[in-house]
Short mmCIF file of C-alpha atoms and ligand atoms in Angstrom, two decimals:
data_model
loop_
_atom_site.label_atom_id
_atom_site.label_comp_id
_atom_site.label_asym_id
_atom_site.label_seq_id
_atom_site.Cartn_x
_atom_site.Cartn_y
_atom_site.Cartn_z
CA UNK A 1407 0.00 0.00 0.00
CA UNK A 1408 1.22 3.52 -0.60
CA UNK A 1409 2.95 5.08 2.40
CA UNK A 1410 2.77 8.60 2.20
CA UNK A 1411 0.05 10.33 0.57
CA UNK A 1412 0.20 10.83 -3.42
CA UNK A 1413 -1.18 14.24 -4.68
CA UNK A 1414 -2.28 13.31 -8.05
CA UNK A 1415 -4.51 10.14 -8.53
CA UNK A 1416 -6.21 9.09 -10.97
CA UNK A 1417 -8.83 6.37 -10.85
CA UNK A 1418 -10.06 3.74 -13.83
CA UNK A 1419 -13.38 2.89 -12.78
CA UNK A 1420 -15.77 -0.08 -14.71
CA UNK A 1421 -19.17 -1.48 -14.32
CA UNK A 1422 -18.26 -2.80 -10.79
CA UNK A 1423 -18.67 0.49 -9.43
CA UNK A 1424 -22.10 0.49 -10.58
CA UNK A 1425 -23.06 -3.41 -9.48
CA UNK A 1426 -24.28 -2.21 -5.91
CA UNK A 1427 -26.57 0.56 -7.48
CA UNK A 1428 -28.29 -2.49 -9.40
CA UNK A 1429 -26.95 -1.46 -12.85
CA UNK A 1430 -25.93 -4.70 -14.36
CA UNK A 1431 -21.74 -5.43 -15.53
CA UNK A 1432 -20.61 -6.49 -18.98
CA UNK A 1433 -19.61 -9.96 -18.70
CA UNK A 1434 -17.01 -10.29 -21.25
CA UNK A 1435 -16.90 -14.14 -20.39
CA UNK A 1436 -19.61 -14.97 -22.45
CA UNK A 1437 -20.31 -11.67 -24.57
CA UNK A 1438 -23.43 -10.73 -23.45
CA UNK A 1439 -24.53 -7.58 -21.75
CA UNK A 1440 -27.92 -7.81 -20.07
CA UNK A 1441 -28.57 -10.76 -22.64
CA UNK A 1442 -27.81 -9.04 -25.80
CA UNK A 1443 -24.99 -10.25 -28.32
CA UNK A 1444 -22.47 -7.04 -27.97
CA UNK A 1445 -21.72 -7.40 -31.98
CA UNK A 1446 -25.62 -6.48 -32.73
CA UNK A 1447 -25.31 -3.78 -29.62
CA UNK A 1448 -22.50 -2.52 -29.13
CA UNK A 1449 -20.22 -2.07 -32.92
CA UNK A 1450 -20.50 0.67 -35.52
CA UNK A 1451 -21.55 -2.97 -37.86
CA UNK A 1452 -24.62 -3.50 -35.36
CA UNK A 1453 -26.01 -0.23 -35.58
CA UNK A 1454 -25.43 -0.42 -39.86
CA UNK A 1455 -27.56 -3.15 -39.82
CA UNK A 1456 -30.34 -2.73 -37.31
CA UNK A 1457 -30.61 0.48 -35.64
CA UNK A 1458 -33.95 0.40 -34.36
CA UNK A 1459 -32.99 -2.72 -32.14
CA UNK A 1460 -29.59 -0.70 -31.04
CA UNK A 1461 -31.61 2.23 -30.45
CA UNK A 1462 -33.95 -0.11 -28.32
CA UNK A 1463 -31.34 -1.32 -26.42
CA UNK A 1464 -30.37 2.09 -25.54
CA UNK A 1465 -33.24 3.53 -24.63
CA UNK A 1466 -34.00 0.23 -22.46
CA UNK A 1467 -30.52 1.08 -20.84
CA UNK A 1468 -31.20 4.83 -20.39
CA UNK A 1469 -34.78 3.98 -18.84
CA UNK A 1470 -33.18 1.88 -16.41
CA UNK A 1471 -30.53 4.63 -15.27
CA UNK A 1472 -33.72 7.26 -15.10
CA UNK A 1473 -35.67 5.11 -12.65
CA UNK A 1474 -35.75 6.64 -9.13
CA UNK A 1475 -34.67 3.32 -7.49
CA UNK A 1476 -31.23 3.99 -9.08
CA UNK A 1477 -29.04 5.69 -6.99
CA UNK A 1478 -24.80 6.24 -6.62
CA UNK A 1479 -23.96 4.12 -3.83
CA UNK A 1480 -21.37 4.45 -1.09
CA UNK A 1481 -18.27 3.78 -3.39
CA UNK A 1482 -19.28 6.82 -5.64
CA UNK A 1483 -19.68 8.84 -2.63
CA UNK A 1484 -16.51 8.07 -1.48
CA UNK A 1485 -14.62 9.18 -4.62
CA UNK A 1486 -16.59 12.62 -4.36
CA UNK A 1487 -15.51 12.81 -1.22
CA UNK A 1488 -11.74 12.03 -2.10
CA UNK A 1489 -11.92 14.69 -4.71
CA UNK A 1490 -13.74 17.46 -2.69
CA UNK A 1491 -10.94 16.60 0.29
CA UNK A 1492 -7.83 16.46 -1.91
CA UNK A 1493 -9.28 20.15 -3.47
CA UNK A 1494 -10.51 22.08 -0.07
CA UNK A 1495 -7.03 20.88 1.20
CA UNK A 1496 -5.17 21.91 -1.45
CA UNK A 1497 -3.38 18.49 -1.63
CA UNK A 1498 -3.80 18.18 -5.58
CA UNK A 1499 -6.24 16.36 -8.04
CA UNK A 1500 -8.41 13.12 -8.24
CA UNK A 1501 -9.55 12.48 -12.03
CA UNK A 1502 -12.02 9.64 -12.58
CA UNK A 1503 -11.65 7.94 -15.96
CA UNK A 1504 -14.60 6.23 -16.30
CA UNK A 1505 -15.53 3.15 -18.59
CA UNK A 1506 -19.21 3.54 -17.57
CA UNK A 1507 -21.75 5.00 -19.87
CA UNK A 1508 -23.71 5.71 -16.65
CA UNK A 1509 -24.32 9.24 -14.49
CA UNK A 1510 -23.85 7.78 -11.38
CA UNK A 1511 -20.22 9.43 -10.37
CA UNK A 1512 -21.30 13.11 -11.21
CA UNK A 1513 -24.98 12.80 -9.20
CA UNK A 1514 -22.29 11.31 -6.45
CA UNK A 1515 -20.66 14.70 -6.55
CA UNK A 1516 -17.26 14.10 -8.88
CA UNK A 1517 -16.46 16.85 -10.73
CA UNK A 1518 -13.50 15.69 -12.63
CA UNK A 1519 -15.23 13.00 -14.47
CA UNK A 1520 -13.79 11.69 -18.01
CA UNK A 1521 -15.78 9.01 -19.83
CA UNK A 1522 -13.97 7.44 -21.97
CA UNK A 1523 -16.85 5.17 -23.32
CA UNK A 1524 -19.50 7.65 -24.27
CA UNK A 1525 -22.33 8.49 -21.75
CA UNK A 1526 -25.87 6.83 -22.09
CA UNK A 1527 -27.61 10.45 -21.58
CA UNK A 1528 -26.02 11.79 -24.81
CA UNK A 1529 -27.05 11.27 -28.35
CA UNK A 1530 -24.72 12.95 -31.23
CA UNK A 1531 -25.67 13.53 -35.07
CA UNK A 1532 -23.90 10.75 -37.26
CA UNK A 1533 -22.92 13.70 -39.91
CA UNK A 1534 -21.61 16.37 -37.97
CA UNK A 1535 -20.68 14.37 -34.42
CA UNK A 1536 -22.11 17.10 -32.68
CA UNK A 1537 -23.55 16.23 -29.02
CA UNK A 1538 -26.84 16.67 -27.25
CA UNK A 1539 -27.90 15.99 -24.26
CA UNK A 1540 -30.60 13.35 -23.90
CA UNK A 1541 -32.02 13.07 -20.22
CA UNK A 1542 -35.07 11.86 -20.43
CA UNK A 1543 -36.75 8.16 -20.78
CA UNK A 1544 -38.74 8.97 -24.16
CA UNK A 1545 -37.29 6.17 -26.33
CA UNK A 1546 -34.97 7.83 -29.27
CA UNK A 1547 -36.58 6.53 -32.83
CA UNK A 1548 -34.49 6.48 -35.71
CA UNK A 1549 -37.38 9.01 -36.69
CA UNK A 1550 -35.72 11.66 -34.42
CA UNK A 1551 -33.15 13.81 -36.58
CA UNK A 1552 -30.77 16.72 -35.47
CA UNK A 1553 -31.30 20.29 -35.24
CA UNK A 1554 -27.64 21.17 -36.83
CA UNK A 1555 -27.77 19.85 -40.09
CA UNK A 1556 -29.76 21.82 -43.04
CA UNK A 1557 -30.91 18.18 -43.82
CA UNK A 1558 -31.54 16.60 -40.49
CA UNK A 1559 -29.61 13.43 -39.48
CA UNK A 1560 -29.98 10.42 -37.73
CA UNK A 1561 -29.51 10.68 -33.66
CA UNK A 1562 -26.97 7.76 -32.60
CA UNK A 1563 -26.26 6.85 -28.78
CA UNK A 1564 -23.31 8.88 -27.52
CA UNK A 1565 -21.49 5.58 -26.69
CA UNK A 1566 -18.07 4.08 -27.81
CA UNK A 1567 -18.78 0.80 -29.29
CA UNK A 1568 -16.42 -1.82 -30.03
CA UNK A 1569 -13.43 -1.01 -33.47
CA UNK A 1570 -14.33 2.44 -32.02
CA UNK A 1571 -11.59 5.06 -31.06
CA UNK A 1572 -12.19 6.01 -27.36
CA UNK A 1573 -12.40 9.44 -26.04
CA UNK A 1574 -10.14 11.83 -23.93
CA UNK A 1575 -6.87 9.53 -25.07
CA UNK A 1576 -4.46 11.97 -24.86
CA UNK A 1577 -5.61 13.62 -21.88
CA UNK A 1578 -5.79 10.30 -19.74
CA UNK A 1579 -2.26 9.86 -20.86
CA UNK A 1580 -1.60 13.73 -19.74
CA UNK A 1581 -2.89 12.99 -16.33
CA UNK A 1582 -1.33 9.67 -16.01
CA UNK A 1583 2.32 11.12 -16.41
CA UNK A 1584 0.97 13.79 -14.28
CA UNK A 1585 0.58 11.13 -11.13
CA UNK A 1586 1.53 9.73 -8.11
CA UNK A 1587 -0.91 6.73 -8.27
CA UNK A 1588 -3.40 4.65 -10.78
CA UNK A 1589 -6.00 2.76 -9.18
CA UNK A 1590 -8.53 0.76 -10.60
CA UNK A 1591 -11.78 0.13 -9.33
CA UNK A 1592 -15.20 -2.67 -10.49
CA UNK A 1593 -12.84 -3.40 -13.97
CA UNK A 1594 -12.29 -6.85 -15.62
CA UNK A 1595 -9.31 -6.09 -16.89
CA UNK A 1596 -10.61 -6.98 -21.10
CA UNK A 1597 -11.56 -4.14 -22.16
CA UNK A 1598 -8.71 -2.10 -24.26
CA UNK A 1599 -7.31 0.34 -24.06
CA UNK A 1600 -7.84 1.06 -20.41
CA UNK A 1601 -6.96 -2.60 -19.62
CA UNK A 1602 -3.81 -1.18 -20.65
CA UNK A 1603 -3.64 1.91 -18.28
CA UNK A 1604 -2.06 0.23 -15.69
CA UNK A 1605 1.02 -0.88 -17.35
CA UNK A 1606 1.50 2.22 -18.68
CA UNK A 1607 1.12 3.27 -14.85
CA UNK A 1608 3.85 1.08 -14.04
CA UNK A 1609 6.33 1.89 -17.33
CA UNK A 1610 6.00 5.29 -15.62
CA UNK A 1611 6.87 3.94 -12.63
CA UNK A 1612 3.70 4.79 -10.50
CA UNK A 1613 2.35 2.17 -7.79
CA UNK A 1614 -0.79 0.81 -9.02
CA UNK A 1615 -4.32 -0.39 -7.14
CA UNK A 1616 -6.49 -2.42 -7.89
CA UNK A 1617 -10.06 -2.82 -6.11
CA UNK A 1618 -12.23 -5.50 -7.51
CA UNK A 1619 -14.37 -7.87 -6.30
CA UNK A 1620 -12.32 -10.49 -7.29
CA UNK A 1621 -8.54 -10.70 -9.01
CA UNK A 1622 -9.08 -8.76 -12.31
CA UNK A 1623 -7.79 -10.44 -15.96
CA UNK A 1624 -4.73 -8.33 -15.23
CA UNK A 1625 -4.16 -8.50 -11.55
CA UNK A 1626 -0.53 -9.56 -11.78
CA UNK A 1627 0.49 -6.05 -13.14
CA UNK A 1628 -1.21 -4.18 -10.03
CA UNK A 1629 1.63 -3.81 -6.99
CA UNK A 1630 -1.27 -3.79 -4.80
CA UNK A 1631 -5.01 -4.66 -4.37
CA UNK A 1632 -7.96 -5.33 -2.08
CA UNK A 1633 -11.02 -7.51 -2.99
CA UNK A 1634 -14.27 -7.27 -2.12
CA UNK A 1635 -17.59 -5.03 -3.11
CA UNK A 1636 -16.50 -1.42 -4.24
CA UNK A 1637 -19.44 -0.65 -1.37
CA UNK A 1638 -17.25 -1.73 1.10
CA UNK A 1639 -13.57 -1.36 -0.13
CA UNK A 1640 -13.50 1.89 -1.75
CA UNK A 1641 -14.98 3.75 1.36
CA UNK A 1642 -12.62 1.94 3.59
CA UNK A 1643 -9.26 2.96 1.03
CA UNK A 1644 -10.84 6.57 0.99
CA UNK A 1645 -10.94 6.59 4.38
CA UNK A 1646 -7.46 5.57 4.95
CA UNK A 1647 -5.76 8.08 2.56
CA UNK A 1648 -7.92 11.00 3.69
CA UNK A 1649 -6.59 10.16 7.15
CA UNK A 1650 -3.21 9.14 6.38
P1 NAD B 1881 -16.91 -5.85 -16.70
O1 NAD B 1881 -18.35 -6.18 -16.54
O2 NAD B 1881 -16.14 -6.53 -17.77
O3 NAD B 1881 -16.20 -6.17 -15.32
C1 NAD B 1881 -16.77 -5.77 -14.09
C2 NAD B 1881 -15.80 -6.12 -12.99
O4 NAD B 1881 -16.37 -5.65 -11.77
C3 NAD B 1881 -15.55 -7.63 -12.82
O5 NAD B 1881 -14.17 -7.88 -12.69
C4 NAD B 1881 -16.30 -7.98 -11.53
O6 NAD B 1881 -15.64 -8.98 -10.77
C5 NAD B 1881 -16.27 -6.66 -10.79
N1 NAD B 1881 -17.40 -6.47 -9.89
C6 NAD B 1881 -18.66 -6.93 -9.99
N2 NAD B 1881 -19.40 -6.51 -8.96
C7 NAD B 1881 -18.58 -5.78 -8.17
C8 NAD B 1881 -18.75 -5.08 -6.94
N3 NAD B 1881 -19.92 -5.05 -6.29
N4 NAD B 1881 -17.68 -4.42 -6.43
C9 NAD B 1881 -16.47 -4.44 -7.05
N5 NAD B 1881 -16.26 -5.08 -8.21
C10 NAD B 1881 -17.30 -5.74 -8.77
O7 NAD B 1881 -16.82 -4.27 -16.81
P2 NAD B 1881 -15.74 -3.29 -17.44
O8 NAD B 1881 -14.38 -3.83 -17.18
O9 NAD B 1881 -16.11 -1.94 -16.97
O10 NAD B 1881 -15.98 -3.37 -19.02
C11 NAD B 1881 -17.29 -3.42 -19.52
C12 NAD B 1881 -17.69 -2.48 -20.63
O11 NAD B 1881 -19.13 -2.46 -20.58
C13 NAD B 1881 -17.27 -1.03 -20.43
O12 NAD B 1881 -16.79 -0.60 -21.64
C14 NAD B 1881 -18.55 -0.25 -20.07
O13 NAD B 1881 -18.69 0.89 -20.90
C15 NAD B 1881 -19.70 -1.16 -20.41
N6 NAD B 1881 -20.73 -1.21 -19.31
C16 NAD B 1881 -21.02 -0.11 -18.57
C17 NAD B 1881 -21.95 -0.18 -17.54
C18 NAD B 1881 -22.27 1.08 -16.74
O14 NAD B 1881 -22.18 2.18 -17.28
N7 NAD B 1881 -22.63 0.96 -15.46
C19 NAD B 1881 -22.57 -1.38 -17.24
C20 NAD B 1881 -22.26 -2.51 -18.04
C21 NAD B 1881 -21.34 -2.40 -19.07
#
């Protein structure tokens, strides 16, 4: 475990986070995510072929994270907490690089939130890219069109499928030279390229975390971890570093 306290972390989180808030994980095991086939859901290929069931899938997805019962649970807290601590103290920054498409870290309170994957309240024209927000359960048709094109286009989900270039790249990579720790939190370890962030962690010679609820795909390259439910764990290392 680190001894003395880093200033600059920053913190790969995954679907894990999310499990306790009853928001399902990707199990890349057998390729399904909440029983769909991720090539019809989640590729560029998918969508080409049957948007109206991607859309569906979507909007099934967005529903889900717009019902009341769904809530950011302790873990989430806790990394607001970190952040708001390490800033009112003046200690340095916590930056959350997120894999989820979900809101769940900002309604925590995290303000430094980059996801990488897209975020399921977005939709963005397929012409022009550009980005709107999308917060409400109405199902997105393939009916509704853009407001920036003079011939309106087709609304996709804001998401980063599979073959597709993730975002914020070269400011993850900023940040990560920038600190004094990488930890990773509710990850599997399969997805690239943030499966990858850790060993570019360690080439830069950072001490690496991982929290999972059980040893991740690439637990070998983490120098240290603690398993068990993000509910429990990530409150407890909080804890410790805002008191050490
Ligand atoms: P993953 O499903 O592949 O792995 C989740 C990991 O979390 C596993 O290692 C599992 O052991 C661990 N885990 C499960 N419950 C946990 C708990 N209570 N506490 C701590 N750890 C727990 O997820 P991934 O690595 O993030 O990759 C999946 C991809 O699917 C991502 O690209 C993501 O965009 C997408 N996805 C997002 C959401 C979301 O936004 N909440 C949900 C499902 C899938």
């Amino acid at each position: 475990m680190q001894k003395s306290q880093p200033k600059n972390i920053v913190i790969l989180t995954g679907a894990g986070i999310s499990a306790d808030s009853g928001i399902a994980t990707f199990r890349a095991s057998d390729g399904l995510w909440e029983k769909h086939n991720i090539e019809e859901v989640a590729t560029p290929e998918g969508y080409a072929r049957n948007p109206e069931l991607v859309q569906r899938f979507y909007n099934e997805r967005r529903a889900q994270l717009l019902d009341p019962k769904i809530k950011p649970n302790r873990a989430h807290s806790a990394l607001a907490e970190l952040e708001a601590h390490y800033q009112n103290k003046g200690i340095g920054s916590v930056t959350i690089v997120t894999q989820n498409i979900d809101d769940l870290h900002q309604r925590a309170g995290s303000k430094n939130v980059m996801h990488m994957h897209g975020e399921l309240l977005k939709l963005r024209c397929v012409k022009t890219q550009q980005v709107v927000e999308w917060r409400s359960a109405k199902p997105v048709t393939n009916a509704d069109r853009c407001q920036c094109c003079t011939s309106p286009q087709a609304l996709r989900p804001h998401i980063v499928w599979f073959g597709e270039m993730p975002f914020y790249m070269d400011e993850i990579h900023y940040k990560l030279s920038r600190a004094d720790l990488f930890v990773a939190i509710g990850t599997s370890g399969h997805v690239y390229p943030a499966a990858g962030f850790v060993a570019n962690a360690r080439s830069l010679g950072l001490p690496t975390l991982e929290l999972n609820l059980e040893a991740s795909q690439n637990a070998s390259q983490f120098t240290d971890s603690i398993y068990g439910r993000a509910t429990d764990t990530v409150p407890q290392w909080v804890h410790s570093l805002i008191c050490s």
